[in-house]
């Protein structure tokens, strides 16, 4: 494999451009992998309250996609370095499929973002009735309210229809000690923000970081497809 003499200089430029683009794509894919893994570990307890695996499912898709991106970028580097047309063609097809998948996922996520929030509100309210009777739901609510410093779905008044306000809603003082708020809840002794608002902000913030990195990787993937197509045509 090689380039014709008059295309040698241009071919080498395209070859090393593809190699550099794939190296950056590999780094970007690794960053997305670390961010999605951190998101899963850091807030996995929220899933019990949502009543759906939509959030974790989307993160798992990104996790798998980032692994594929890393593997494909390595394939692109090998194809560019060895000047193997078969590898370049395989690289182009896989990158195009991944790019289309990411694009469709991004569009669907944007279109259904409001519906997802409404679904979250309904599911969180339904789990409140199970607080105290189901261990995993109780732990999920307590962890969410303690770590995110929130109470109820929209407000702490949501708990009034189900009984006393949970102790996990009480503001923390120091050393694990909490203010008394279960018998006489007020804005001065419990968390005032609703967990839906805090959780939505958490998902939005994480989605912004992961989405921004994914967009940057997607743009680089476009360059990767262009360079691989050019290099494929230049190789004799």
PDB file of C-alpha atoms in Angstrom:
ATOM      1  CA  UNK A   1       0.000   0.000   0.000  1.00  0.00           C
ATOM      2  CA  UNK A   2       1.163   3.571  -0.677  1.00  0.00           C
ATOM      3  CA  UNK A   3       0.542   6.873  -2.385  1.00  0.00           C
ATOM      4  CA  UNK A   4       1.357   7.967  -5.900  1.00  0.00           C
ATOM      5  CA  UNK A   5       4.348  10.305  -6.127  1.00  0.00           C
ATOM      6  CA  UNK A   6       2.343  13.446  -6.862  1.00  0.00           C
ATOM      7  CA  UNK A   7      -0.053  12.680  -4.007  1.00  0.00           C
ATOM      8  CA  UNK A   8       2.632  11.652  -1.513  1.00  0.00           C
ATOM      9  CA  UNK A   9       2.826  14.984   0.344  1.00  0.00           C
ATOM     10  CA  UNK A  10      -0.953  15.448   0.488  1.00  0.00           C
ATOM     11  CA  UNK A  11      -1.426  11.803   1.396  1.00  0.00           C
ATOM     12  CA  UNK A  12       0.995  12.028   4.299  1.00  0.00           C
ATOM     13  CA  UNK A  13      -0.801  15.139   5.558  1.00  0.00           C
ATOM     14  CA  UNK A  14      -4.180  13.370   5.453  1.00  0.00           C
ATOM     15  CA  UNK A  15      -2.680  10.255   7.046  1.00  0.00           C
ATOM     16  CA  UNK A  16      -1.224  12.061  10.041  1.00  0.00           C
ATOM     17  CA  UNK A  17      -4.283  14.309  10.344  1.00  0.00           C
ATOM     18  CA  UNK A  18      -6.423  11.172  10.628  1.00  0.00           C
ATOM     19  CA  UNK A  19      -4.015   9.717  13.172  1.00  0.00           C
ATOM     20  CA  UNK A  20      -4.110  12.886  15.321  1.00  0.00           C
ATOM     21  CA  UNK A  21      -7.915  13.187  15.019  1.00  0.00           C
ATOM     22  CA  UNK A  22      -8.337   9.591  16.175  1.00  0.00           C
ATOM     23  CA  UNK A  23      -5.985  10.105  19.095  1.00  0.00           C
ATOM     24  CA  UNK A  24      -8.072  13.087  20.245  1.00  0.00           C
ATOM     25  CA  UNK A  25     -11.282  11.083  19.666  1.00  0.00           C
ATOM     26  CA  UNK A  26      -9.828   8.286  21.830  1.00  0.00           C
ATOM     27  CA  UNK A  27      -9.087  10.766  24.627  1.00  0.00           C
ATOM     28  CA  UNK A  28     -12.579  12.270  24.288  1.00  0.00           C
ATOM     29  CA  UNK A  29     -14.176   8.819  24.378  1.00  0.00           C
ATOM     30  CA  UNK A  30     -12.181   7.969  27.502  1.00  0.00           C
ATOM     31  CA  UNK A  31     -13.354  11.210  29.160  1.00  0.00           C
ATOM     32  CA  UNK A  32     -17.004  10.443  28.321  1.00  0.00           C
ATOM     33  CA  UNK A  33     -16.508   6.910  29.716  1.00  0.00           C
ATOM     34  CA  UNK A  34     -15.133   8.275  33.006  1.00  0.00           C
ATOM     35  CA  UNK A  35     -17.907  10.884  33.303  1.00  0.00           C
ATOM     36  CA  UNK A  36     -20.700   8.384  32.659  1.00  0.00           C
ATOM     37  CA  UNK A  37     -19.155   5.855  35.049  1.00  0.00           C
ATOM     38  CA  UNK A  38     -18.892   8.536  37.725  1.00  0.00           C
ATOM     39  CA  UNK A  39     -22.534   9.531  37.130  1.00  0.00           C
ATOM     40  CA  UNK A  40     -23.709   5.935  37.563  1.00  0.00           C
ATOM     41  CA  UNK A  41     -21.750   5.416  40.777  1.00  0.00           C
ATOM     42  CA  UNK A  42     -22.420   8.857  42.240  1.00  0.00           C
ATOM     43  CA  UNK A  43     -26.219   8.976  41.895  1.00  0.00           C
ATOM     44  CA  UNK A  44     -27.381   5.404  41.305  1.00  0.00           C
ATOM     45  CA  UNK A  45     -29.726   5.651  44.326  1.00  0.00           C
ATOM     46  CA  UNK A  46     -31.949   8.132  42.440  1.00  0.00           C
ATOM     47  CA  UNK A  47     -33.219   5.367  40.133  1.00  0.00           C
ATOM     48  CA  UNK A  48     -35.447   3.857  42.837  1.00  0.00           C
ATOM     49  CA  UNK A  49     -37.361   7.120  43.135  1.00  0.00           C
ATOM     50  CA  UNK A  50     -37.807   7.632  39.420  1.00  0.00           C
ATOM     51  CA  UNK A  51     -39.569   4.280  39.017  1.00  0.00           C
ATOM     52  CA  UNK A  52     -37.829   3.905  35.674  1.00  0.00           C
ATOM     53  CA  UNK A  53     -34.396   3.051  34.337  1.00  0.00           C
ATOM     54  CA  UNK A  54     -34.564   5.834  31.756  1.00  0.00           C
ATOM     55  CA  UNK A  55     -31.805   7.884  33.360  1.00  0.00           C
ATOM     56  CA  UNK A  56     -29.444   5.001  34.042  1.00  0.00           C
ATOM     57  CA  UNK A  57     -30.341   3.451  30.673  1.00  0.00           C
ATOM     58  CA  UNK A  58     -29.298   6.602  28.834  1.00  0.00           C
ATOM     59  CA  UNK A  59     -26.047   6.704  30.789  1.00  0.00           C
ATOM     60  CA  UNK A  60     -25.372   3.021  30.029  1.00  0.00           C
ATOM     61  CA  UNK A  61     -25.880   3.730  26.324  1.00  0.00           C
ATOM     62  CA  UNK A  62     -23.323   6.533  26.533  1.00  0.00           C
ATOM     63  CA  UNK A  63     -21.003   4.229  28.465  1.00  0.00           C
ATOM     64  CA  UNK A  64     -21.127   1.545  25.761  1.00  0.00           C
ATOM     65  CA  UNK A  65     -20.876   4.152  23.012  1.00  0.00           C
ATOM     66  CA  UNK A  66     -17.752   5.664  24.575  1.00  0.00           C
ATOM     67  CA  UNK A  67     -16.121   2.215  24.692  1.00  0.00           C
ATOM     68  CA  UNK A  68     -16.982   1.677  21.011  1.00  0.00           C
ATOM     69  CA  UNK A  69     -15.551   5.114  20.174  1.00  0.00           C
ATOM     70  CA  UNK A  70     -12.270   4.256  21.915  1.00  0.00           C
ATOM     71  CA  UNK A  71     -12.004   0.924  20.059  1.00  0.00           C
ATOM     72  CA  UNK A  72     -12.928   2.474  16.711  1.00  0.00           C
ATOM     73  CA  UNK A  73     -10.444   5.321  17.122  1.00  0.00           C
ATOM     74  CA  UNK A  74      -7.723   2.722  17.742  1.00  0.00           C
ATOM     75  CA  UNK A  75      -8.869   0.947  14.578  1.00  0.00           C
ATOM     76  CA  UNK A  76      -8.611   4.237  12.679  1.00  0.00           C
ATOM     77  CA  UNK A  77      -5.083   4.827  13.950  1.00  0.00           C
ATOM     78  CA  UNK A  78      -4.010   1.340  12.834  1.00  0.00           C
ATOM     79  CA  UNK A  79      -5.701   1.773   9.467  1.00  0.00           C
ATOM     80  CA  UNK A  80      -3.986   5.116   8.913  1.00  0.00           C
ATOM     81  CA  UNK A  81      -0.597   3.902  10.096  1.00  0.00           C
ATOM     82  CA  UNK A  82      -0.635   0.667   8.092  1.00  0.00           C
ATOM     83  CA  UNK A  83      -2.498   2.247   5.141  1.00  0.00           C
ATOM     84  CA  UNK A  84      -4.965  -0.654   5.019  1.00  0.00           C
ATOM     85  CA  UNK A  85      -8.022   0.208   2.914  1.00  0.00           C
ATOM     86  CA  UNK A  86     -10.159  -2.522   4.492  1.00  0.00           C
ATOM     87  CA  UNK A  87      -9.609  -1.091   7.982  1.00  0.00           C
ATOM     88  CA  UNK A  88     -10.276   2.446   6.763  1.00  0.00           C
ATOM     89  CA  UNK A  89     -13.554   1.367   5.163  1.00  0.00           C
ATOM     90  CA  UNK A  90     -14.599  -0.498   8.314  1.00  0.00           C
ATOM     91  CA  UNK A  91     -13.632   2.525  10.401  1.00  0.00           C
ATOM     92  CA  UNK A  92     -15.700   4.873   8.206  1.00  0.00           C
ATOM     93  CA  UNK A  93     -18.817   2.679   8.390  1.00  0.00           C
ATOM     94  CA  UNK A  94     -18.676   2.201  12.175  1.00  0.00           C
ATOM     95  CA  UNK A  95     -17.975   5.890  12.864  1.00  0.00           C
ATOM     96  CA  UNK A  96     -20.873   6.891  10.585  1.00  0.00           C
ATOM     97  CA  UNK A  97     -23.236   4.531  12.459  1.00  0.00           C
ATOM     98  CA  UNK A  98     -22.074   5.777  15.876  1.00  0.00           C
ATOM     99  CA  UNK A  99     -22.412   9.390  14.738  1.00  0.00           C
ATOM    100  CA  UNK A 100     -25.987   8.837  13.486  1.00  0.00           C
ATOM    101  CA  UNK A 101     -26.869   7.035  16.746  1.00  0.00           C
ATOM    102  CA  UNK A 102     -25.513   9.909  18.844  1.00  0.00           C
ATOM    103  CA  UNK A 103     -27.367  12.431  16.687  1.00  0.00           C
ATOM    104  CA  UNK A 104     -30.716  10.605  16.980  1.00  0.00           C
ATOM    105  CA  UNK A 105     -30.234  10.141  20.731  1.00  0.00           C
ATOM    106  CA  UNK A 106     -29.488  13.838  21.178  1.00  0.00           C
ATOM    107  CA  UNK A 107     -32.556  14.908  19.201  1.00  0.00           C
ATOM    108  CA  UNK A 108     -34.858  12.499  21.082  1.00  0.00           C
ATOM    109  CA  UNK A 109     -33.452  13.619  24.418  1.00  0.00           C
ATOM    110  CA  UNK A 110     -34.134  17.253  23.554  1.00  0.00           C
ATOM    111  CA  UNK A 111     -37.659  16.593  22.236  1.00  0.00           C
ATOM    112  CA  UNK A 112     -38.773  14.489  25.215  1.00  0.00           C
ATOM    113  CA  UNK A 113     -36.985  16.412  27.990  1.00  0.00           C
ATOM    114  CA  UNK A 114     -40.203  18.002  29.340  1.00  0.00           C
ATOM    115  CA  UNK A 115     -42.118  14.718  29.247  1.00  0.00           C
ATOM    116  CA  UNK A 116     -39.302  13.038  31.148  1.00  0.00           C
ATOM    117  CA  UNK A 117     -39.528  15.648  33.923  1.00  0.00           C
ATOM    118  CA  UNK A 118     -43.299  15.183  34.215  1.00  0.00           C
ATOM    119  CA  UNK A 119     -42.847  11.419  34.371  1.00  0.00           C
ATOM    120  CA  UNK A 120     -40.241  11.872  37.115  1.00  0.00           C
ATOM    121  CA  UNK A 121     -42.710  13.924  39.189  1.00  0.00           C
ATOM    122  CA  UNK A 122     -45.438  11.276  38.908  1.00  0.00           C
ATOM    123  CA  UNK A 123     -43.121   8.377  39.728  1.00  0.00           C
ATOM    124  CA  UNK A 124     -41.517  10.148  42.684  1.00  0.00           C
ATOM    125  CA  UNK A 125     -44.925  10.934  44.150  1.00  0.00           C
ATOM    126  CA  UNK A 126     -45.990   7.299  43.813  1.00  0.00           C
ATOM    127  CA  UNK A 127     -42.889   6.101  45.697  1.00  0.00           C
ATOM    128  CA  UNK A 128     -43.629   8.424  48.634  1.00  0.00           C
ATOM    129  CA  UNK A 129     -46.588   6.210  49.569  1.00  0.00           C
ATOM    130  CA  UNK A 130     -44.176   3.273  49.878  1.00  0.00           C
ATOM    131  CA  UNK A 131     -41.805   5.065  52.248  1.00  0.00           C
ATOM    132  CA  UNK A 132     -41.359   3.031  55.411  1.00  0.00           C
ATOM    133  CA  UNK A 133     -42.919  -0.113  53.944  1.00  0.00           C
ATOM    134  CA  UNK A 134     -40.334  -0.952  51.284  1.00  0.00           C
ATOM    135  CA  UNK A 135     -36.723  -0.958  52.385  1.00  0.00           C
ATOM    136  CA  UNK A 136     -35.167   0.007  49.037  1.00  0.00           C
ATOM    137  CA  UNK A 137     -37.587   2.918  48.558  1.00  0.00           C
ATOM    138  CA  UNK A 138     -36.997   4.156  52.100  1.00  0.00           C
ATOM    139  CA  UNK A 139     -33.226   4.008  51.674  1.00  0.00           C
ATOM    140  CA  UNK A 140     -33.453   5.723  48.282  1.00  0.00           C
ATOM    141  CA  UNK A 141     -35.494   8.614  49.682  1.00  0.00           C
ATOM    142  CA  UNK A 142     -33.241   9.003  52.719  1.00  0.00           C
ATOM    143  CA  UNK A 143     -30.058   8.959  50.629  1.00  0.00           C
ATOM    144  CA  UNK A 144     -31.515  11.392  48.107  1.00  0.00           C
ATOM    145  CA  UNK A 145     -32.722  13.853  50.735  1.00  0.00           C
ATOM    146  CA  UNK A 146     -29.525  13.635  52.772  1.00  0.00           C
ATOM    147  CA  UNK A 147     -27.035  13.892  49.918  1.00  0.00           C
ATOM    148  CA  UNK A 148     -28.918  16.356  47.725  1.00  0.00           C
ATOM    149  CA  UNK A 149     -30.214  18.307  50.747  1.00  0.00           C
ATOM    150  CA  UNK A 150     -33.812  18.333  49.549  1.00  0.00           C
ATOM    151  CA  UNK A 151     -37.202  17.255  50.877  1.00  0.00           C
ATOM    152  CA  UNK A 152     -40.291  15.860  49.147  1.00  0.00           C
ATOM    153  CA  UNK A 153     -40.965  16.121  45.428  1.00  0.00           C
ATOM    154  CA  UNK A 154     -41.781  19.817  44.939  1.00  0.00           C
ATOM    155  CA  UNK A 155     -41.741  20.851  48.601  1.00  0.00           C
ATOM    156  CA  UNK A 156     -41.564  19.344  52.097  1.00  0.00           C
ATOM    157  CA  UNK A 157     -45.362  19.735  52.338  1.00  0.00           C
ATOM    158  CA  UNK A 158     -45.640  16.710  50.003  1.00  0.00           C
ATOM    159  CA  UNK A 159     -44.924  14.473  53.004  1.00  0.00           C
ATOM    160  CA  UNK A 160     -47.948  15.767  54.954  1.00  0.00           C
ATOM    161  CA  UNK A 161     -50.359  13.470  53.114  1.00  0.00           C
ATOM    162  CA  UNK A 162     -48.266  10.399  53.993  1.00  0.00           C
ATOM    163  CA  UNK A 163     -47.498  11.099  57.652  1.00  0.00           C
ATOM    164  CA  UNK A 164     -44.520  12.680  59.383  1.00  0.00           C
ATOM    165  CA  UNK A 165     -41.682  14.336  57.561  1.00  0.00           C
ATOM    166  CA  UNK A 166     -38.719  11.875  57.386  1.00  0.00           C
ATOM    167  CA  UNK A 167     -35.704  12.603  59.557  1.00  0.00           C
ATOM    168  CA  UNK A 168     -33.561  12.725  56.410  1.00  0.00           C
ATOM    169  CA  UNK A 169     -35.298  16.032  55.593  1.00  0.00           C
ATOM    170  CA  UNK A 170     -33.888  17.654  58.736  1.00  0.00           C
ATOM    171  CA  UNK A 171     -30.982  20.050  58.254  1.00  0.00           C
ATOM    172  CA  UNK A 172     -27.622  18.647  59.317  1.00  0.00           C
ATOM    173  CA  UNK A 173     -25.693  20.501  62.011  1.00  0.00           C
ATOM    174  CA  UNK A 174     -22.320  18.786  62.484  1.00  0.00           C
ATOM    175  CA  UNK A 175     -20.976  15.322  63.175  1.00  0.00           C
ATOM    176  CA  UNK A 176     -24.064  13.707  61.697  1.00  0.00           C
ATOM    177  CA  UNK A 177     -26.376  15.474  64.152  1.00  0.00           C
ATOM    178  CA  UNK A 178     -29.608  16.911  62.744  1.00  0.00           C
ATOM    179  CA  UNK A 179     -32.149  19.480  63.790  1.00  0.00           C
ATOM    180  CA  UNK A 180     -35.481  18.149  65.018  1.00  0.00           C
ATOM    181  CA  UNK A 181     -38.007  18.634  62.230  1.00  0.00           C
ATOM    182  CA  UNK A 182     -40.256  15.572  62.163  1.00  0.00           C
ATOM    183  CA  UNK A 183     -42.831  16.827  64.708  1.00  0.00           C
ATOM    184  CA  UNK A 184     -42.728  20.562  63.997  1.00  0.00           C
ATOM    185  CA  UNK A 185     -41.342  21.061  60.478  1.00  0.00           C
ATOM    186  CA  UNK A 186     -40.483  24.640  59.502  1.00  0.00           C
ATOM    187  CA  UNK A 187     -38.318  26.314  56.869  1.00  0.00           C
ATOM    188  CA  UNK A 188     -35.645  26.858  59.530  1.00  0.00           C
ATOM    189  CA  UNK A 189     -35.073  23.220  60.488  1.00  0.00           C
ATOM    190  CA  UNK A 190     -35.490  21.253  57.232  1.00  0.00           C
ATOM    191  CA  UNK A 191     -34.388  21.352  53.613  1.00  0.00           C
ATOM    192  CA  UNK A 192     -36.642  23.667  51.629  1.00  0.00           C
ATOM    193  CA  UNK A 193     -35.935  22.649  48.045  1.00  0.00           C
ATOM    194  CA  UNK A 194     -37.920  19.827  46.458  1.00  0.00           C
ATOM    195  CA  UNK A 195     -35.986  16.769  45.315  1.00  0.00           C
ATOM    196  CA  UNK A 196     -37.463  16.939  41.809  1.00  0.00           C
ATOM    197  CA  UNK A 197     -35.893  20.363  41.280  1.00  0.00           C
ATOM    198  CA  UNK A 198     -32.527  19.296  42.690  1.00  0.00           C
ATOM    199  CA  UNK A 199     -32.517  15.972  40.816  1.00  0.00           C
ATOM    200  CA  UNK A 200     -33.475  17.689  37.553  1.00  0.00           C
ATOM    201  CA  UNK A 201     -30.655  20.188  38.026  1.00  0.00           C
ATOM    202  CA  UNK A 202     -28.259  17.345  38.779  1.00  0.00           C
ATOM    203  CA  UNK A 203     -29.241  15.487  35.607  1.00  0.00           C
ATOM    204  CA  UNK A 204     -29.120  18.717  33.590  1.00  0.00           C
ATOM    205  CA  UNK A 205     -25.654  19.626  34.906  1.00  0.00           C
ATOM    206  CA  UNK A 206     -24.271  16.149  34.262  1.00  0.00           C
ATOM    207  CA  UNK A 207     -25.951  16.017  30.866  1.00  0.00           C
ATOM    208  CA  UNK A 208     -24.395  19.380  29.971  1.00  0.00           C
ATOM    209  CA  UNK A 209     -20.887  18.144  30.792  1.00  0.00           C
ATOM    210  CA  UNK A 210     -21.325  14.755  29.134  1.00  0.00           C
ATOM    211  CA  UNK A 211     -23.274  16.269  26.215  1.00  0.00           C
ATOM    212  CA  UNK A 212     -20.669  18.962  25.625  1.00  0.00           C
ATOM    213  CA  UNK A 213     -17.891  16.384  25.554  1.00  0.00           C
ATOM    214  CA  UNK A 214     -19.966  14.130  23.279  1.00  0.00           C
ATOM    215  CA  UNK A 215     -20.596  17.007  20.852  1.00  0.00           C
ATOM    216  CA  UNK A 216     -16.869  17.740  20.686  1.00  0.00           C
ATOM    217  CA  UNK A 217     -16.178  14.055  20.023  1.00  0.00           C
ATOM    218  CA  UNK A 218     -18.931  13.972  17.360  1.00  0.00           C
ATOM    219  CA  UNK A 219     -17.380  16.944  15.560  1.00  0.00           C
ATOM    220  CA  UNK A 220     -13.998  15.215  15.585  1.00  0.00           C
ATOM    221  CA  UNK A 221     -15.710  12.085  14.258  1.00  0.00           C
ATOM    222  CA  UNK A 222     -16.857  14.094  11.233  1.00  0.00           C
ATOM    223  CA  UNK A 223     -13.244  15.041  10.530  1.00  0.00           C
ATOM    224  CA  UNK A 224     -12.271  11.415  11.083  1.00  0.00           C
ATOM    225  CA  UNK A 225     -14.799  10.280   8.471  1.00  0.00           C
ATOM    226  CA  UNK A 226     -13.592  12.925   6.002  1.00  0.00           C
ATOM    227  CA  UNK A 227      -9.905  12.087   6.467  1.00  0.00           C
ATOM    228  CA  UNK A 228     -10.540   8.330   6.282  1.00  0.00           C
ATOM    229  CA  UNK A 229     -12.508   8.771   3.038  1.00  0.00           C
ATOM    230  CA  UNK A 230      -9.743  10.924   1.525  1.00  0.00           C
ATOM    231  CA  UNK A 231      -7.024   8.518   2.640  1.00  0.00           C
ATOM    232  CA  UNK A 232      -8.980   5.550   1.291  1.00  0.00           C
ATOM    233  CA  UNK A 233      -9.125   7.155  -2.166  1.00  0.00           C
ATOM    234  CA  UNK A 234      -5.433   8.133  -2.117  1.00  0.00           C
ATOM    235  CA  UNK A 235      -4.083   4.685  -1.251  1.00  0.00           C
ATOM    236  CA  UNK A 236      -3.169   2.697  -4.357  1.00  0.00           C
TER     237      UNK A 236
END
